[in-house]
mmCIF file of C-alpha atoms and ligand atoms in Angstrom:
data_model
loop_
_atom_site.group_PDB
_atom_site.id
_atom_site.type_symbol
_atom_site.label_atom_id
_atom_site.label_comp_id
_atom_site.label_asym_id
_atom_site.label_seq_id
_atom_site.Cartn_x
_atom_site.Cartn_y
_atom_site.Cartn_z
ATOM 1 C CA UNK A 2 0.000 0.000 0.000
ATOM 2 C CA UNK A 3 1.310 3.413 -0.920
ATOM 3 C CA UNK A 4 0.539 6.889 0.297
ATOM 4 C CA UNK A 5 -2.658 8.865 0.003
ATOM 5 C CA UNK A 6 -4.486 11.601 1.862
ATOM 6 C CA UNK A 7 -8.256 11.846 2.084
ATOM 7 C CA UNK A 8 -10.013 14.863 3.471
ATOM 8 C CA UNK A 9 -13.033 13.642 5.473
ATOM 9 C CA UNK A 10 -14.545 16.888 6.759
ATOM 10 C CA UNK A 11 -14.006 20.615 6.343
ATOM 11 C CA UNK A 12 -14.824 23.356 8.836
ATOM 12 C CA UNK A 13 -17.214 25.884 7.304
ATOM 13 C CA UNK A 14 -15.792 28.844 9.286
ATOM 14 C CA UNK A 15 -12.033 28.210 8.992
ATOM 15 C CA UNK A 16 -9.626 26.261 6.762
ATOM 16 C CA UNK A 17 -9.574 23.410 9.321
ATOM 17 C CA UNK A 18 -9.982 19.918 7.947
ATOM 18 C CA UNK A 19 -10.113 16.358 9.289
ATOM 19 C CA UNK A 20 -8.449 13.697 7.178
ATOM 20 C CA UNK A 21 -6.660 10.379 6.964
ATOM 21 C CA UNK A 22 -3.099 9.976 5.757
ATOM 22 C CA UNK A 23 -2.482 6.394 4.586
ATOM 23 C CA UNK A 24 1.078 5.046 4.846
ATOM 24 C CA UNK A 25 2.621 1.566 4.444
ATOM 25 C CA UNK A 26 2.676 1.222 8.268
ATOM 26 C CA UNK A 27 -0.887 2.338 8.878
ATOM 27 C CA UNK A 28 -3.058 5.394 9.024
ATOM 28 C CA UNK A 29 -2.619 8.802 10.604
ATOM 29 C CA UNK A 30 -5.883 10.521 11.452
ATOM 30 C CA UNK A 31 -5.454 14.265 11.225
ATOM 31 C CA UNK A 32 -5.143 16.818 12.693
ATOM 32 C CA UNK A 33 -2.651 15.081 14.936
ATOM 33 C CA UNK A 34 0.272 15.756 17.218
ATOM 34 C CA UNK A 35 3.343 13.533 16.633
ATOM 35 C CA UNK A 36 5.668 12.761 19.574
ATOM 36 C CA UNK A 37 9.405 13.211 18.946
ATOM 37 C CA UNK A 38 11.847 10.338 19.395
ATOM 38 C CA UNK A 39 15.078 12.075 18.442
ATOM 39 C CA UNK A 40 17.375 9.071 18.897
ATOM 40 C CA UNK A 41 14.763 6.483 17.875
ATOM 41 C CA UNK A 42 13.263 6.581 21.359
ATOM 42 C CA UNK A 43 10.608 8.895 22.750
ATOM 43 C CA UNK A 44 12.531 9.527 25.961
ATOM 44 C CA UNK A 45 11.345 7.224 28.740
ATOM 45 C CA UNK A 46 8.240 5.951 26.914
ATOM 46 C CA UNK A 47 7.843 2.403 25.597
ATOM 47 C CA UNK A 48 6.007 1.734 22.301
ATOM 48 C CA UNK A 49 2.942 0.248 24.020
ATOM 49 C CA UNK A 50 2.550 3.425 26.096
ATOM 50 C CA UNK A 51 2.776 5.495 22.903
ATOM 51 C CA UNK A 52 0.009 3.380 21.395
ATOM 52 C CA UNK A 53 -2.095 3.801 24.549
ATOM 53 C CA UNK A 54 -1.548 7.576 24.198
ATOM 54 C CA UNK A 55 -3.029 7.201 20.667
ATOM 55 C CA UNK A 56 0.208 8.206 18.963
ATOM 56 C CA UNK A 57 -0.029 7.179 15.328
ATOM 57 C CA UNK A 58 3.075 8.637 13.694
ATOM 58 C CA UNK A 59 6.244 9.472 15.611
ATOM 59 C CA UNK A 60 9.435 11.295 14.612
ATOM 60 C CA UNK A 61 13.083 10.353 14.627
ATOM 61 C CA UNK A 62 16.040 12.507 13.777
ATOM 62 C CA UNK A 63 18.385 11.880 10.859
ATOM 63 C CA UNK A 64 21.254 14.013 12.125
ATOM 64 C CA UNK A 65 21.359 12.415 15.570
ATOM 65 C CA UNK A 66 20.946 8.857 14.236
ATOM 66 C CA UNK A 67 23.674 9.428 11.646
ATOM 67 C CA UNK A 68 26.099 10.375 14.452
ATOM 68 C CA UNK A 69 24.933 7.559 16.759
ATOM 69 C CA UNK A 70 24.533 4.623 16.114
ATOM 70 C CA UNK A 71 24.888 5.320 12.342
ATOM 71 C CA UNK A 72 22.315 4.461 9.683
ATOM 72 C CA UNK A 73 24.183 1.278 8.679
ATOM 73 C CA UNK A 74 23.425 -0.277 12.076
ATOM 74 C CA UNK A 75 19.760 0.763 11.896
ATOM 75 C CA UNK A 76 19.523 -0.689 8.391
ATOM 76 C CA UNK A 77 21.180 -3.951 9.464
ATOM 77 C CA UNK A 78 18.654 -4.177 12.314
ATOM 78 C CA UNK A 79 15.895 -4.132 9.693
ATOM 79 C CA UNK A 80 15.252 -0.378 9.598
ATOM 80 C CA UNK A 81 13.881 2.026 12.205
ATOM 81 C CA UNK A 82 10.528 0.272 12.714
ATOM 82 C CA UNK A 83 12.210 -2.977 13.629
ATOM 83 C CA UNK A 84 15.154 -1.369 15.493
ATOM 84 C CA UNK A 85 12.874 0.573 17.865
ATOM 85 C CA UNK A 86 9.987 -1.930 17.853
ATOM 86 C CA UNK A 87 7.455 0.589 16.529
ATOM 87 C CA UNK A 88 5.283 -0.890 13.774
ATOM 88 C CA UNK A 89 3.293 2.278 13.015
ATOM 89 C CA UNK A 90 4.249 5.254 10.825
ATOM 90 C CA UNK A 91 7.540 7.068 11.421
ATOM 91 C CA UNK A 92 8.805 10.365 9.984
ATOM 92 C CA UNK A 93 12.468 11.359 9.870
ATOM 93 C CA UNK A 94 13.528 14.966 9.507
ATOM 94 C CA UNK A 95 16.404 15.664 7.119
ATOM 95 C CA UNK A 96 18.979 16.882 9.630
ATOM 96 C CA UNK A 97 18.973 20.314 8.010
ATOM 97 C CA UNK A 98 17.616 22.110 11.045
ATOM 98 C CA UNK A 99 20.277 20.620 13.359
ATOM 99 C CA UNK A 100 23.147 21.139 10.921
ATOM 100 C CA UNK A 101 22.202 24.783 10.427
ATOM 101 C CA UNK A 102 21.959 25.265 14.191
ATOM 102 C CA UNK A 103 25.679 24.406 14.488
ATOM 103 C CA UNK A 104 26.658 27.918 13.450
ATOM 104 C CA UNK A 105 30.186 27.664 14.926
ATOM 105 C CA UNK A 106 31.241 24.509 13.214
ATOM 106 C CA UNK A 107 29.860 24.511 9.696
ATOM 107 C CA UNK A 108 30.611 25.560 6.157
ATOM 108 C CA UNK A 109 27.815 25.898 3.597
ATOM 109 C CA UNK A 110 28.355 25.558 -0.150
ATOM 110 C CA UNK A 111 26.038 24.812 -3.052
ATOM 111 C CA UNK A 112 27.064 21.169 -2.685
ATOM 112 C CA UNK A 113 25.988 20.877 0.963
ATOM 113 C CA UNK A 114 27.092 21.513 4.528
ATOM 114 C CA UNK A 115 30.369 20.413 6.092
ATOM 115 C CA UNK A 116 30.728 20.330 9.855
ATOM 116 C CA UNK A 117 32.712 18.843 12.685
ATOM 117 C CA UNK A 118 30.897 16.116 14.577
ATOM 118 C CA UNK A 119 30.165 17.404 18.076
ATOM 119 C CA UNK A 120 30.508 13.789 19.244
ATOM 120 C CA UNK A 121 34.013 12.944 18.038
ATOM 121 C CA UNK A 122 35.300 15.876 15.972
ATOM 122 C CA UNK A 123 35.349 14.032 12.630
ATOM 123 C CA UNK A 124 34.432 16.055 9.527
ATOM 124 C CA UNK A 125 30.988 15.206 8.171
ATOM 125 C CA UNK A 126 29.391 16.394 4.965
ATOM 126 C CA UNK A 127 25.641 16.338 4.559
ATOM 127 C CA UNK A 128 24.321 17.186 1.129
ATOM 128 C CA UNK A 129 20.776 16.734 -0.193
ATOM 129 C CA UNK A 130 21.860 13.384 -1.702
ATOM 130 C CA UNK A 131 23.546 12.248 1.530
ATOM 131 C CA UNK A 132 20.544 13.192 3.678
ATOM 132 C CA UNK A 133 18.214 11.187 1.440
ATOM 133 C CA UNK A 134 20.655 8.271 1.360
ATOM 134 C CA UNK A 135 20.722 8.239 5.187
ATOM 135 C CA UNK A 136 16.918 8.523 5.355
ATOM 136 C CA UNK A 137 16.530 5.724 2.789
ATOM 137 C CA UNK A 138 18.710 3.537 5.039
ATOM 138 C CA UNK A 139 16.740 4.465 8.171
ATOM 139 C CA UNK A 140 13.524 3.528 6.370
ATOM 140 C CA UNK A 141 10.896 5.864 7.865
ATOM 141 C CA UNK A 142 7.546 6.173 6.061
ATOM 142 C CA UNK A 143 7.908 9.918 5.606
ATOM 143 C CA UNK A 144 11.261 11.520 4.878
ATOM 144 C CA UNK A 145 12.004 15.212 4.627
ATOM 145 C CA UNK A 146 13.860 17.325 2.096
ATOM 146 C CA UNK A 147 17.269 18.667 3.147
ATOM 147 C CA UNK A 148 16.898 22.421 3.162
ATOM 148 C CA UNK A 149 18.686 25.539 4.308
ATOM 149 C CA UNK A 150 17.155 26.972 7.471
ATOM 150 C CA UNK A 151 18.144 30.626 7.906
ATOM 151 C CA UNK A 152 18.074 32.005 11.468
ATOM 152 C CA UNK A 153 15.176 34.219 12.591
ATOM 153 C CA UNK A 154 17.400 37.339 12.432
ATOM 154 C CA UNK A 155 18.453 36.782 8.778
ATOM 155 C CA UNK A 156 17.844 39.646 6.323
ATOM 156 C CA UNK A 157 15.212 39.262 3.615
ATOM 157 C CA UNK A 158 18.003 38.844 1.011
ATOM 158 C CA UNK A 159 19.535 36.025 3.064
ATOM 159 C CA UNK A 160 16.155 34.335 3.466
ATOM 160 C CA UNK A 161 15.457 34.683 -0.279
ATOM 161 C CA UNK A 162 18.828 33.130 -1.147
ATOM 162 C CA UNK A 163 18.262 30.261 1.333
ATOM 163 C CA UNK A 164 14.759 29.651 -0.066
ATOM 164 C CA UNK A 165 16.084 29.505 -3.644
ATOM 165 C CA UNK A 166 18.858 27.148 -2.593
ATOM 166 C CA UNK A 167 16.354 24.971 -0.712
ATOM 167 C CA UNK A 168 14.396 24.596 -3.949
ATOM 168 C CA UNK A 169 17.519 23.601 -5.914
ATOM 169 C CA UNK A 170 18.353 21.145 -3.117
ATOM 170 C CA UNK A 171 14.795 19.783 -3.105
ATOM 171 C CA UNK A 172 15.097 18.844 -6.785
ATOM 172 C CA UNK A 173 18.331 17.003 -5.934
ATOM 173 C CA UNK A 174 16.525 15.228 -3.048
ATOM 174 C CA UNK A 175 13.751 14.099 -5.417
ATOM 175 C CA UNK A 176 16.415 12.833 -7.851
ATOM 176 C CA UNK A 177 18.335 10.977 -5.111
ATOM 177 C CA UNK A 178 15.291 9.316 -3.503
ATOM 178 C CA UNK A 179 15.527 5.556 -4.144
ATOM 179 C CA UNK A 180 12.489 4.200 -2.398
ATOM 180 C CA UNK A 181 9.423 6.130 -3.513
ATOM 181 C CA UNK A 182 6.961 3.251 -3.055
ATOM 182 C CA UNK A 183 7.789 2.812 0.653
ATOM 183 C CA UNK A 184 8.918 6.293 1.655
ATOM 184 C CA UNK A 185 7.114 9.561 0.916
ATOM 185 C CA UNK A 186 9.394 12.582 0.461
ATOM 186 C CA UNK A 187 7.847 15.802 1.781
ATOM 187 C CA UNK A 188 8.989 19.185 0.489
ATOM 188 C CA UNK A 189 9.466 22.064 2.918
ATOM 189 C CA UNK A 190 8.203 25.588 2.292
ATOM 190 C CA UNK A 191 10.751 28.124 3.550
ATOM 191 C CA UNK A 192 10.638 31.914 3.248
ATOM 192 C CA UNK A 193 10.823 33.123 6.854
ATOM 193 C CA UNK A 194 8.247 35.752 7.766
ATOM 194 C CA UNK A 195 8.198 37.167 4.214
ATOM 195 C CA UNK A 196 4.846 36.300 2.691
ATOM 196 C CA UNK A 197 5.925 36.967 -0.914
ATOM 197 C CA UNK A 198 8.826 34.526 -0.509
ATOM 198 C CA UNK A 199 6.458 31.955 0.987
ATOM 199 C CA UNK A 200 4.076 32.342 -1.974
ATOM 200 C CA UNK A 201 6.909 31.863 -4.461
ATOM 201 C CA UNK A 202 8.233 28.821 -2.550
ATOM 202 C CA UNK A 203 4.774 27.185 -2.557
ATOM 203 C CA UNK A 204 4.402 27.786 -6.316
ATOM 204 C CA UNK A 205 7.754 26.101 -6.966
ATOM 205 C CA UNK A 206 7.030 23.163 -4.662
ATOM 206 C CA UNK A 207 3.561 22.547 -6.096
ATOM 207 C CA UNK A 208 5.127 21.955 -9.518
ATOM 208 C CA UNK A 209 6.978 18.924 -8.143
ATOM 209 C CA UNK A 210 3.704 17.250 -7.065
ATOM 210 C CA UNK A 211 5.127 15.728 -3.888
ATOM 211 C CA UNK A 212 3.215 13.313 -1.583
ATOM 212 C CA UNK A 213 3.155 15.902 1.220
ATOM 213 C CA UNK A 214 4.254 19.386 2.188
ATOM 214 C CA UNK A 215 5.718 20.936 5.310
ATOM 215 C CA UNK A 216 6.025 24.501 6.478
ATOM 216 C CA UNK A 217 9.496 25.013 7.928
ATOM 217 C CA UNK A 218 11.410 27.922 9.329
ATOM 218 C CA UNK A 219 8.753 28.879 11.846
ATOM 219 C CA UNK A 220 9.230 28.598 15.582
ATOM 220 C CA UNK A 221 12.909 29.550 15.186
ATOM 221 C CA UNK A 222 12.672 32.448 17.614
ATOM 222 C CA UNK A 223 10.073 34.802 16.084
ATOM 223 C CA UNK A 224 6.985 36.138 17.856
ATOM 224 C CA UNK A 225 3.928 33.820 17.997
ATOM 225 C CA UNK A 226 1.839 36.395 16.046
ATOM 226 C CA UNK A 227 4.350 36.229 13.197
ATOM 227 C CA UNK A 228 4.212 32.424 13.195
ATOM 228 C CA UNK A 229 0.436 32.574 12.996
ATOM 229 C CA UNK A 230 0.459 35.190 10.218
ATOM 230 C CA UNK A 231 2.993 33.149 8.192
ATOM 231 C CA UNK A 232 1.052 29.894 8.567
ATOM 232 C CA UNK A 233 -2.270 31.620 7.879
ATOM 233 C CA UNK A 234 -0.870 32.925 4.603
ATOM 234 C CA UNK A 235 1.023 29.796 3.529
ATOM 235 C CA UNK A 236 -1.095 26.758 4.465
ATOM 236 C CA UNK A 237 -4.135 27.574 2.263
ATOM 237 C CA UNK A 238 -1.823 27.893 -0.774
ATOM 238 C CA UNK A 239 -0.781 24.228 -0.472
ATOM 239 C CA UNK A 240 -2.601 21.469 -2.422
ATOM 240 C CA UNK A 241 -5.750 20.319 -0.614
ATOM 241 C CA UNK A 242 -5.245 16.648 -1.465
ATOM 242 C CA UNK A 243 -1.883 16.290 0.316
ATOM 243 C CA UNK A 244 -0.990 16.271 4.033
ATOM 244 C CA UNK A 245 0.388 19.509 5.494
ATOM 245 C CA UNK A 246 2.878 19.435 8.336
ATOM 246 C CA UNK A 247 3.942 22.392 10.485
ATOM 247 C CA UNK A 248 7.417 21.575 11.749
ATOM 248 C CA UNK A 249 8.444 22.090 15.367
ATOM 249 C CA UNK A 250 5.172 23.540 16.629
ATOM 250 C CA UNK A 251 3.240 21.985 19.505
ATOM 251 C CA UNK A 252 1.668 24.448 21.927
ATOM 252 C CA UNK A 253 -2.110 24.458 22.334
ATOM 253 C CA UNK A 254 -2.624 27.923 20.845
ATOM 254 C CA UNK A 255 -0.197 27.538 17.940
ATOM 255 C CA UNK A 256 -1.684 24.166 17.002
ATOM 256 C CA UNK A 257 -5.296 25.365 17.204
ATOM 257 C CA UNK A 258 -4.510 28.431 15.091
ATOM 258 C CA UNK A 259 -2.510 26.405 12.556
ATOM 259 C CA UNK A 260 -5.322 23.845 12.274
ATOM 260 C CA UNK A 261 -7.678 26.756 11.549
ATOM 261 C CA UNK A 262 -5.307 27.629 8.679
ATOM 262 C CA UNK A 263 -5.469 24.062 7.322
ATOM 263 C CA UNK A 264 -2.470 22.301 8.937
ATOM 264 C CA UNK A 265 -2.757 18.537 9.606
ATOM 265 C CA UNK A 266 0.407 17.417 11.420
ATOM 266 C CA UNK A 267 2.574 18.764 14.240
ATOM 267 C CA UNK A 268 5.653 17.735 16.167
ATOM 268 C CA UNK A 269 7.361 19.241 19.177
ATOM 269 C CA UNK A 270 9.714 18.160 21.964
ATOM 270 C CA UNK A 271 7.674 20.136 24.520
ATOM 271 C CA UNK A 272 5.779 17.230 26.178
ATOM 272 C CA UNK A 273 8.871 15.177 27.001
ATOM 273 C CA UNK A 274 11.123 18.169 27.712
ATOM 274 C CA UNK A 275 8.515 19.631 30.076
ATOM 275 C CA UNK A 276 8.085 16.190 31.651
ATOM 276 C CA UNK A 277 11.789 16.015 32.438
ATOM 277 C CA UNK A 278 11.549 19.416 34.135
ATOM 278 C CA UNK A 279 8.541 18.579 36.303
ATOM 279 C CA UNK A 280 5.992 20.493 34.211
ATOM 280 C CA UNK A 281 2.614 18.982 33.365
ATOM 281 C CA UNK A 282 0.182 20.189 30.703
ATOM 282 C CA UNK A 283 -3.289 20.063 32.208
ATOM 283 C CA UNK A 284 -6.356 21.328 30.356
ATOM 284 C CA UNK A 285 -4.435 24.018 28.537
ATOM 285 C CA UNK A 286 -2.381 25.127 31.554
ATOM 286 C CA UNK A 287 1.210 24.435 32.577
ATOM 287 C CA UNK A 288 1.579 23.252 36.140
ATOM 288 C CA UNK A 289 4.818 22.815 38.060
ATOM 289 C CA UNK A 290 4.247 19.603 39.984
ATOM 290 C CA UNK A 291 7.148 20.396 42.364
ATOM 291 C CA UNK A 292 5.128 23.277 43.805
ATOM 292 C CA UNK A 293 4.465 22.829 47.543
ATOM 293 C CA UNK A 294 0.712 23.099 46.966
ATOM 294 C CA UNK A 295 0.728 19.640 45.346
ATOM 295 C CA UNK A 296 2.433 17.899 48.306
ATOM 296 C CA UNK A 297 -0.919 16.897 49.790
ATOM 297 C CA UNK A 298 -3.015 16.990 46.617
ATOM 298 C CA UNK A 299 -4.406 13.467 46.386
ATOM 299 C CA UNK A 300 -6.408 13.909 43.195
ATOM 300 C CA UNK A 301 -5.083 12.823 39.805
ATOM 301 C CA UNK A 302 -3.190 15.243 37.573
ATOM 302 C CA UNK A 303 -6.268 15.411 35.311
ATOM 303 C CA UNK A 304 -9.488 13.557 36.175
ATOM 304 C CA UNK A 305 -10.511 13.486 32.513
ATOM 305 C CA UNK A 306 -7.258 11.913 31.271
ATOM 306 C CA UNK A 307 -6.949 8.154 30.864
ATOM 307 C CA UNK A 308 -3.151 7.943 30.801
ATOM 308 C CA UNK A 309 -1.378 5.608 33.242
ATOM 309 C CA UNK A 310 -0.272 8.496 35.469
ATOM 310 C CA UNK A 311 -3.758 9.962 35.786
ATOM 311 C CA UNK A 312 -5.430 6.548 36.204
ATOM 312 C CA UNK A 313 -3.120 5.371 38.983
ATOM 313 C CA UNK A 314 -1.212 8.171 40.680
ATOM 314 C CA UNK A 315 -2.024 11.299 42.666
ATOM 315 C CA UNK A 316 -0.475 14.732 42.225
ATOM 316 C CA UNK A 317 1.031 14.225 45.695
ATOM 317 C CA UNK A 318 2.838 11.081 44.537
ATOM 318 C CA UNK A 319 4.034 12.720 41.281
ATOM 319 C CA UNK A 320 5.177 15.769 43.309
ATOM 320 C CA UNK A 321 7.079 13.471 45.674
ATOM 321 C CA UNK A 322 8.735 11.562 42.821
ATOM 322 C CA UNK A 323 9.825 14.654 40.934
ATOM 323 C CA UNK A 324 11.099 16.330 44.134
ATOM 324 C CA UNK A 325 13.093 13.146 44.797
ATOM 325 C CA UNK A 326 14.333 13.091 41.181
ATOM 326 C CA UNK A 327 12.867 9.631 40.699
ATOM 327 C CA UNK A 328 12.871 8.486 37.057
ATOM 328 C CA UNK A 329 9.284 7.320 37.192
ATOM 329 C CA UNK A 330 8.122 10.832 38.021
ATOM 330 C CA UNK A 331 9.634 12.288 34.844
ATOM 331 C CA UNK A 332 8.407 9.366 32.749
ATOM 332 C CA UNK A 333 4.840 9.704 34.045
ATOM 333 C CA UNK A 334 4.773 13.452 33.354
ATOM 334 C CA UNK A 335 6.154 12.876 29.841
ATOM 335 C CA UNK A 336 3.545 10.185 29.190
ATOM 336 C CA UNK A 337 0.757 12.415 30.470
ATOM 337 C CA UNK A 338 1.944 15.402 28.401
ATOM 338 C CA UNK A 339 2.123 13.344 25.195
ATOM 339 C CA UNK A 340 -1.345 11.905 25.877
ATOM 340 C CA UNK A 341 -2.671 15.414 26.553
ATOM 341 C CA UNK A 342 -1.382 17.002 23.319
ATOM 342 C CA UNK A 343 -2.559 14.112 21.162
ATOM 343 C CA UNK A 344 -5.937 14.263 22.918
ATOM 344 C CA UNK A 345 -6.119 18.011 22.221
ATOM 345 C CA UNK A 346 -5.637 17.422 18.473
ATOM 346 C CA UNK A 347 -8.114 14.513 18.569
ATOM 347 C CA UNK A 348 -10.712 16.733 20.250
ATOM 348 C CA UNK A 349 -10.206 19.296 17.498
ATOM 349 C CA UNK A 350 -10.577 16.546 14.901
ATOM 350 C CA UNK A 351 -13.863 15.499 16.487
ATOM 351 C CA UNK A 352 -15.102 19.102 16.577
ATOM 352 C CA UNK A 353 -14.365 19.474 12.842
ATOM 353 C CA UNK A 354 -16.627 16.482 12.143
ATOM 354 C CA UNK A 355 -19.317 17.991 14.387
ATOM 355 C CA UNK A 356 -18.968 21.442 12.817
ATOM 356 C CA UNK A 357 -18.207 23.016 16.200
ATOM 357 C CA UNK A 358 -14.461 23.705 15.905
ATOM 358 C CA UNK A 359 -14.681 27.498 15.522
ATOM 359 C CA UNK A 360 -16.932 27.839 18.589
ATOM 360 C CA UNK A 361 -15.510 25.067 20.836
ATOM 361 C CA UNK A 362 -11.928 26.274 20.374
ATOM 362 C CA UNK A 363 -12.665 29.999 20.082
ATOM 363 C CA UNK A 364 -10.571 30.764 23.185
ATOM 364 C CA UNK A 365 -7.466 29.385 21.427
ATOM 365 C CA UNK A 366 -8.196 31.003 18.066
ATOM 366 C CA UNK A 367 -8.463 34.631 19.165
HETATM 367 ZN ZN1 LIG B 9 -2.817 11.937 32.099
#
């Protein structure tokens, strides 16, 4: 079975849509939040717990897996699905974002990016061809184009040059991709906060008729209003019959607003990173479970949540574990946070079917 996207319901007040993305490892019902497993593990969470949290597609990171353990080992193990014992859809990013974040150690040419490995100092070159080769070896269902990600403070000229180069690199990625029946290559719309550059990038990408499209270069340090304005402009320009993925975004408000603009997929490290710092996401709020007021709070984190932490443990117990730096405390908060963000996108999905999205989620859309 290949890849296809069906739109099942459209919101009549916004661009929001509910759909199903079919992949060789199963379906992804959209809109949906995707947990991040950078090193082929969603930190602290076993695959069964991810399934219980209703995760359908998860992410892994090309750059990190290339450095450790290396894609050859993952391939020998039977690919990412088999290596990490996750038999549902997986998406790998291209490594571009990480490579371009290493501003001290890299050199960019038309060919690609050369950098010193922060692990062992060896010189590594990642080009569009190399990124696709690594992603072909890793074997995720969705792979991403290798693109140039300019920083949020780049000038318009710099962003325009990076966007043009990303398009030239995308064509090389398409050329290099060896496994089109089992892996869908998504293109990435760049262009920073400049709406004319975004429009041009979408026009170029549409010509390649790719199986899916992502909006990149948001959430790199700009104001939330600018993210929203960029997504609001860009998402409706993308083809309606292909999945749309907003990279690196996963707060309640940003997701709700992006869904209203027609985005289907999200990823963010927030739920696990917050979990490791003792922060829980509860009904749209952030709570610091270490706070003294939870020491004798014997109710669950969230009465309406069916995750293992909320079904079995009290806030007092979670507070105690996190204050004692017990592993289980961090794991339970991470599991709850993942469950909560997926549930939020599922509730939105349901509201799109019911035609109540614009009213039910009005507080997040304003
Ligand atoms: Zn929970």
